[in-house]
Short mmCIF file of N, CA and C in Angstrom, two decimals:
data_model
loop_
_atom_site.label_atom_id
_atom_site.label_comp_id
_atom_site.label_asym_id
_atom_site.label_seq_id
_atom_site.Cartn_x
_atom_site.Cartn_y
_atom_site.Cartn_z
N UNK A 24 122.21 102.70 80.67
CA UNK A 24 122.80 103.80 81.68
C UNK A 24 122.46 105.17 81.34
N UNK A 25 122.63 105.51 79.86
CA UNK A 25 122.46 106.89 79.62
C UNK A 25 121.37 107.56 79.84
N UNK A 26 120.13 106.44 79.72
CA UNK A 26 118.92 107.02 79.53
C UNK A 26 118.72 107.09 80.88
N UNK A 27 119.17 106.67 82.14
CA UNK A 27 118.98 107.34 83.59
C UNK A 27 119.15 108.89 83.80
N UNK A 28 119.99 109.32 82.81
CA UNK A 28 120.62 110.55 83.13
C UNK A 28 119.72 111.70 81.82
N UNK A 29 119.16 111.27 81.44
CA UNK A 29 118.35 112.17 80.39
C UNK A 29 117.03 112.67 80.82
N UNK A 30 116.43 111.95 81.69
CA UNK A 30 115.26 112.44 82.24
C UNK A 30 115.54 113.63 83.06
N UNK A 31 116.46 113.34 84.08
CA UNK A 31 116.87 114.39 84.70
C UNK A 31 117.26 115.88 84.31
N UNK A 32 118.53 115.58 83.21
CA UNK A 32 118.82 116.46 82.33
C UNK A 32 117.85 117.30 81.78
N UNK A 33 116.75 116.63 81.35
CA UNK A 33 115.22 117.23 80.59
C UNK A 33 114.90 118.01 81.39
N UNK A 34 114.44 117.58 82.79
CA UNK A 34 113.50 118.55 83.73
C UNK A 34 114.38 119.67 84.24
N UNK A 35 115.71 119.64 84.18
CA UNK A 35 116.53 120.84 84.62
C UNK A 35 116.45 121.70 83.43
N UNK A 36 116.62 121.46 82.09
CA UNK A 36 116.43 122.39 81.10
C UNK A 36 115.08 122.73 80.85
N UNK A 37 114.06 122.06 81.17
CA UNK A 37 112.78 122.77 81.37
C UNK A 37 112.53 123.52 82.19
N UNK A 38 112.94 123.57 83.28
CA UNK A 38 112.91 124.40 84.73
C UNK A 38 113.64 125.78 84.22
N UNK A 39 115.07 125.46 83.60
CA UNK A 39 115.31 126.86 83.20
C UNK A 39 114.94 127.73 82.22
N UNK A 40 114.16 127.16 80.96
CA UNK A 40 113.07 127.94 79.84
C UNK A 40 112.36 128.36 80.71
N UNK A 41 111.56 127.63 81.47
CA UNK A 41 110.28 128.30 81.91
C UNK A 41 110.46 129.28 83.18
N UNK A 42 111.51 129.10 83.68
CA UNK A 42 111.82 130.24 84.78
C UNK A 42 112.84 131.53 84.21
N UNK A 43 113.59 131.08 83.47
CA UNK A 43 114.19 132.33 82.62
C UNK A 43 113.54 133.40 82.17
N UNK A 44 113.77 134.56 82.41
CA UNK A 44 113.05 135.67 81.75
C UNK A 44 113.76 136.20 80.73
N UNK A 45 112.78 136.29 79.39
CA UNK A 45 113.69 136.30 77.98
C UNK A 45 114.25 138.05 78.13
N UNK A 46 115.14 138.18 77.56
CA UNK A 46 115.98 139.61 77.94
C UNK A 46 115.65 140.06 76.16
N UNK A 47 115.35 141.15 75.76
CA UNK A 47 115.00 141.38 74.63
C UNK A 47 116.39 142.40 74.01
N UNK A 48 116.61 142.46 72.89
CA UNK A 48 117.41 143.32 72.32
C UNK A 48 116.54 144.32 71.85
N UNK A 49 117.01 145.57 71.41
CA UNK A 49 116.34 147.08 71.19
C UNK A 49 115.30 146.46 70.05
N UNK A 50 116.17 145.68 69.05
CA UNK A 50 115.59 145.40 67.71
C UNK A 50 114.70 144.52 67.90
N UNK A 51 114.63 143.23 68.95
CA UNK A 51 113.47 142.38 69.15
C UNK A 51 112.46 143.08 69.59
N UNK A 52 112.82 143.88 70.47
CA UNK A 52 111.55 144.67 71.32
C UNK A 52 110.62 145.30 69.93
N UNK A 53 111.46 146.17 69.16
CA UNK A 53 110.74 147.16 68.44
C UNK A 53 110.03 146.26 67.49
N UNK A 54 110.56 145.01 67.07
CA UNK A 54 109.81 144.21 66.27
C UNK A 54 108.43 143.81 66.56
N UNK A 55 108.66 143.32 67.93
CA UNK A 55 107.08 143.04 68.80
C UNK A 55 106.27 144.14 69.20
N UNK A 56 106.84 145.37 69.54
CA UNK A 56 105.98 146.14 69.92
C UNK A 56 105.33 147.16 69.16
N UNK A 57 106.04 147.26 68.05
CA UNK A 57 105.23 148.57 67.00
C UNK A 57 104.25 147.69 66.28
N UNK A 58 103.34 147.55 66.98
CA UNK A 58 101.82 147.29 66.43
C UNK A 58 100.83 148.21 67.30
N UNK A 59 99.55 147.86 67.30
CA UNK A 59 98.42 148.62 67.84
C UNK A 59 97.72 147.50 69.04
N UNK A 60 97.94 148.24 70.14
CA UNK A 60 97.52 147.09 71.34
C UNK A 60 96.17 148.08 72.04
N UNK A 61 95.45 146.98 72.94
CA UNK A 61 94.06 147.41 73.15
C UNK A 61 94.55 146.86 74.81
N UNK A 62 94.27 147.94 75.87
CA UNK A 62 94.24 147.75 77.17
C UNK A 62 92.97 146.84 77.60
N UNK A 63 93.54 145.52 78.22
CA UNK A 63 92.43 144.68 78.69
C UNK A 63 92.44 144.58 79.94
N UNK A 64 93.37 145.06 80.85
CA UNK A 64 93.19 145.03 82.08
C UNK A 64 94.35 146.00 82.69
N UNK A 65 93.87 146.51 83.98
CA UNK A 65 94.40 147.57 84.53
C UNK A 65 94.46 147.33 86.35
N UNK A 66 95.49 147.10 86.68
CA UNK A 66 95.62 147.00 88.01
C UNK A 66 96.26 147.96 89.01
N UNK A 67 95.44 148.83 89.74
CA UNK A 67 96.19 149.78 90.32
C UNK A 67 96.60 149.66 92.00
N UNK A 68 97.63 150.00 92.20
CA UNK A 68 98.11 149.11 93.64
C UNK A 68 97.83 147.98 94.22
N UNK A 69 97.36 147.04 93.29
CA UNK A 69 97.08 145.82 93.81
C UNK A 69 95.37 145.45 93.46
N UNK A 70 94.94 146.54 93.51
CA UNK A 70 93.26 146.51 92.74
C UNK A 70 92.90 146.63 91.56
N UNK A 71 92.53 145.56 90.78
CA UNK A 71 91.62 145.78 89.26
C UNK A 71 90.83 146.51 89.44
N UNK A 72 91.09 147.17 88.27
CA UNK A 72 89.85 148.30 87.94
C UNK A 72 88.93 147.65 87.07
N UNK A 73 87.61 147.49 87.33
CA UNK A 73 86.24 147.00 86.73
C UNK A 73 86.52 147.16 85.16
N UNK A 74 85.87 146.14 84.73
CA UNK A 74 85.88 146.59 82.78
C UNK A 74 85.11 147.50 82.91
N UNK A 75 84.06 147.92 83.44
CA UNK A 75 83.00 148.72 82.88
C UNK A 75 83.85 150.25 82.96
N UNK A 76 84.55 150.53 83.91
CA UNK A 76 85.33 151.61 83.78
C UNK A 76 86.55 151.69 82.97
N UNK A 77 87.23 150.89 82.71
CA UNK A 77 88.25 150.60 82.01
C UNK A 77 88.16 151.27 80.25
N UNK A 78 86.75 151.35 79.90
CA UNK A 78 86.49 152.06 78.67
C UNK A 78 87.46 151.50 77.69
N UNK A 79 87.53 152.21 76.61
CA UNK A 79 88.20 151.51 75.27
C UNK A 79 89.62 152.65 75.37
N UNK A 80 90.62 152.15 75.50
CA UNK A 80 91.96 152.29 75.68
C UNK A 80 92.85 151.67 74.78
N UNK A 81 93.66 152.46 74.06
CA UNK A 81 94.81 151.59 73.23
C UNK A 81 95.82 152.60 72.69
N UNK A 82 96.86 151.96 72.45
CA UNK A 82 98.23 152.60 72.07
C UNK A 82 98.76 151.65 70.89
N UNK A 83 99.29 152.78 69.98
CA UNK A 83 99.79 152.23 68.88
C UNK A 83 101.45 152.66 68.67
N UNK A 84 102.46 151.48 68.80
CA UNK A 84 103.84 152.41 69.06
C UNK A 84 104.34 152.09 67.29
N UNK A 85 105.12 153.03 66.51
CA UNK A 85 105.58 152.88 65.46
C UNK A 85 107.39 152.55 65.68
N UNK A 86 107.95 152.52 64.24
CA UNK A 86 109.40 152.06 64.61
C UNK A 86 110.13 153.47 64.59
N UNK A 87 109.51 154.80 64.39
CA UNK A 87 110.30 156.03 64.47
C UNK A 87 110.34 156.44 65.70
N UNK A 88 109.82 155.31 66.67
CA UNK A 88 109.96 155.68 68.28
C UNK A 88 108.92 156.67 69.00
N UNK A 89 107.82 156.77 67.83
CA UNK A 89 106.56 157.46 68.41
C UNK A 89 105.37 156.60 68.77
N UNK A 90 104.40 157.40 69.31
CA UNK A 90 103.26 156.62 69.69
C UNK A 90 102.06 157.23 69.67
N UNK A 91 100.72 156.64 69.93
CA UNK A 91 99.68 157.42 69.78
C UNK A 91 98.83 156.66 70.70
N UNK A 92 98.08 157.00 71.57
CA UNK A 92 97.48 156.73 72.61
C UNK A 92 95.94 157.42 72.81
N UNK A 93 94.92 156.57 72.56
CA UNK A 93 93.45 156.70 72.74
C UNK A 93 93.05 156.13 73.93
N UNK A 94 92.59 157.14 74.74
CA UNK A 94 92.40 157.15 76.03
C UNK A 94 91.13 157.64 76.59
N UNK A 95 89.92 157.11 76.70
CA UNK A 95 88.43 157.52 76.82
C UNK A 95 88.19 158.39 75.86
N UNK A 96 88.75 158.05 74.81
CA UNK A 96 88.23 159.00 73.54
C UNK A 96 88.89 159.97 73.11
N UNK A 97 89.87 160.27 73.81
CA UNK A 97 90.74 161.30 73.55
C UNK A 97 92.26 160.68 73.19
N UNK A 98 92.58 161.46 72.10
CA UNK A 98 93.78 161.00 71.11
C UNK A 98 95.34 162.06 71.61
N UNK A 99 96.28 161.47 71.95
CA UNK A 99 97.43 162.08 72.35
C UNK A 99 98.60 161.19 71.78
N UNK A 100 100.16 161.79 71.68
CA UNK A 100 101.19 161.37 71.19
C UNK A 100 102.03 161.30 72.14
N UNK A 101 103.09 160.57 71.83
CA UNK A 101 104.43 161.17 72.68
C UNK A 101 105.44 159.73 72.08
N UNK A 102 106.65 159.89 72.59
CA UNK A 102 107.73 159.26 71.92
C UNK A 102 108.05 158.12 73.13
N UNK A 103 108.84 157.13 72.49
CA UNK A 103 109.36 156.07 73.16
C UNK A 103 110.78 155.80 73.08
N UNK A 104 111.39 154.78 73.70
CA UNK A 104 112.54 154.15 73.73
C UNK A 104 112.55 152.94 74.65
N UNK A 105 113.52 151.99 74.37
CA UNK A 105 113.69 150.90 74.78
C UNK A 105 115.17 151.09 75.76
N UNK A 106 115.17 150.49 76.67
CA UNK A 106 116.53 150.38 77.48
C UNK A 106 116.68 148.56 77.38
N UNK A 107 117.63 148.11 76.85
CA UNK A 107 117.60 146.73 76.90
C UNK A 107 118.34 146.47 78.27
N UNK A 108 119.24 147.15 78.89
CA UNK A 108 119.92 146.68 79.97
C UNK A 108 118.98 146.57 81.36
N UNK A 109 117.97 147.33 81.43
CA UNK A 109 116.93 147.35 82.27
C UNK A 109 115.58 146.74 81.79
N UNK A 110 115.51 146.37 80.49
CA UNK A 110 114.35 145.79 80.04
C UNK A 110 113.11 146.70 80.57
N UNK A 111 113.30 148.43 80.25
CA UNK A 111 112.32 148.91 80.15
C UNK A 111 112.11 149.92 79.50
N UNK A 112 110.57 150.03 78.88
CA UNK A 112 110.30 151.14 78.35
C UNK A 112 110.15 152.65 79.10
N UNK A 113 110.69 153.39 77.93
CA UNK A 113 110.49 154.73 78.40
C UNK A 113 110.00 155.78 77.52
N UNK A 114 108.70 156.41 78.17
CA UNK A 114 107.76 156.96 77.65
C UNK A 114 107.80 158.40 77.64
N UNK A 115 107.74 159.56 76.92
CA UNK A 115 107.60 160.89 77.19
C UNK A 115 106.52 161.40 76.46
N UNK A 116 105.32 161.82 77.13
CA UNK A 116 104.11 162.58 76.46
C UNK A 116 103.47 163.70 77.69
N UNK A 117 102.35 163.94 77.27
CA UNK A 117 101.38 165.04 78.52
C UNK A 117 101.52 164.33 79.71
N UNK A 118 101.69 163.48 79.95
CA UNK A 118 102.08 163.00 81.60
C UNK A 118 103.32 163.31 82.19
N UNK A 119 104.39 163.24 80.90
CA UNK A 119 105.87 163.69 81.85
C UNK A 119 106.20 162.16 81.11
N UNK A 120 107.52 162.01 81.83
CA UNK A 120 108.60 161.05 81.40
C UNK A 120 107.87 159.65 82.47
N UNK A 121 107.86 158.37 81.66
CA UNK A 121 107.78 157.20 82.61
C UNK A 121 108.65 156.05 82.19
N UNK A 122 108.55 154.90 83.40
CA UNK A 122 109.55 153.89 83.21
C UNK A 122 108.62 152.65 83.04
N UNK A 123 108.52 152.02 82.08
CA UNK A 123 107.23 150.64 82.16
C UNK A 123 108.31 149.54 82.13
N UNK A 124 108.46 148.78 83.31
CA UNK A 124 108.96 147.38 83.34
C UNK A 124 108.17 146.62 82.65
N UNK A 125 108.89 145.83 81.62
CA UNK A 125 108.45 145.08 80.73
C UNK A 125 108.34 143.46 81.38
N UNK A 126 106.81 143.19 81.68
CA UNK A 126 106.56 141.61 82.58
C UNK A 126 106.54 140.68 81.83
N UNK A 127 105.82 141.07 80.22
CA UNK A 127 105.63 140.20 79.49
C UNK A 127 105.31 140.71 77.87
N UNK A 128 106.18 140.20 76.85
CA UNK A 128 105.90 140.85 75.58
C UNK A 128 106.20 139.44 74.73
N UNK A 129 104.93 139.27 73.86
CA UNK A 129 104.82 138.21 72.98
C UNK A 129 104.19 138.97 71.77
N UNK A 130 103.98 138.15 70.62
CA UNK A 130 103.20 138.48 69.69
C UNK A 130 101.92 138.96 69.96
N UNK A 131 101.38 138.54 71.09
CA UNK A 131 99.81 138.54 71.14
C UNK A 131 99.68 139.64 72.59
N UNK A 132 100.73 139.47 73.61
CA UNK A 132 100.61 139.87 75.06
C UNK A 132 101.33 140.91 75.34
N UNK A 133 100.91 142.17 75.80
CA UNK A 133 102.11 142.58 76.51
C UNK A 133 101.73 143.07 77.96
N UNK A 134 102.50 143.11 78.80
CA UNK A 134 102.06 143.08 80.01
C UNK A 134 103.40 144.17 81.03
N UNK A 135 103.31 145.27 81.44
CA UNK A 135 104.12 146.15 82.06
C UNK A 135 103.53 146.73 83.15
N UNK A 136 104.68 147.42 83.87
CA UNK A 136 104.46 147.94 85.23
C UNK A 136 105.01 149.29 85.26
N UNK A 137 104.47 150.06 85.54
CA UNK A 137 104.80 151.41 85.81
C UNK A 137 104.67 151.69 87.33
N UNK A 138 105.73 152.33 88.16
CA UNK A 138 105.47 153.00 89.69
C UNK A 138 105.33 154.73 89.20
N UNK A 139 104.71 155.17 89.93
CA UNK A 139 104.87 156.78 89.78
C UNK A 139 104.39 157.26 91.28
N UNK A 140 104.19 158.44 90.89
CA UNK A 140 103.92 159.31 92.40
C UNK A 140 102.43 158.91 92.92
N UNK A 141 101.75 158.31 91.77
CA UNK A 141 100.33 158.16 92.40
C UNK A 141 99.98 156.90 92.29
N UNK A 142 101.18 155.80 92.42
CA UNK A 142 100.99 154.64 92.64
C UNK A 142 101.79 153.58 91.91
N UNK A 143 101.55 152.08 91.82
CA UNK A 143 101.55 151.38 90.94
C UNK A 143 100.55 150.56 90.05
N UNK A 144 101.03 150.87 88.80
CA UNK A 144 100.09 150.13 87.80
C UNK A 144 100.69 148.94 87.01
N UNK A 145 99.65 147.93 86.71
CA UNK A 145 100.22 146.90 86.23
C UNK A 145 99.25 146.78 84.98
N UNK A 146 99.49 147.04 83.76
CA UNK A 146 98.72 146.95 82.20
C UNK A 146 99.07 145.71 81.75
N UNK A 147 97.95 145.39 81.08
CA UNK A 147 97.62 144.06 80.55
C UNK A 147 97.09 144.58 78.92
N UNK A 148 97.69 144.28 78.12
CA UNK A 148 97.37 144.73 76.58
C UNK A 148 97.27 143.67 75.80
N UNK A 149 96.54 143.61 74.72
CA UNK A 149 96.63 142.61 73.64
C UNK A 149 96.72 143.13 72.50
N UNK A 150 97.10 142.53 71.42
CA UNK A 150 97.33 143.21 70.05
C UNK A 150 96.28 143.13 69.29
N UNK A 151 95.87 144.05 68.87
CA UNK A 151 94.67 144.26 68.10
C UNK A 151 94.85 143.80 66.43
#
């Protein structure tokens, strides 16, 4: 009798874990993001930028709240913070202040979305 309830319960719990979005605390977020990341995909307003045009772009975050970007061979620095209530990465650099919505963050993958006056950008990065 008990076994007939276990299977539906299992599927309910599995669905909740797969559909539920992970919410990070500041500490959890910092421990995952403070590494060097390489941009592997860029989608601008729904259109993927060809790999040939993407070039070599990377970003390295540190625990002090600063980061360094290497964009098409040019390096620049900025500061970052994390808003745990909105799950957003806030950056401030030569391009100004931006809010990046964290879509996915694991030990190997980082996917974020930024909406600015130039459009919507979805950036996929891999840990180097």
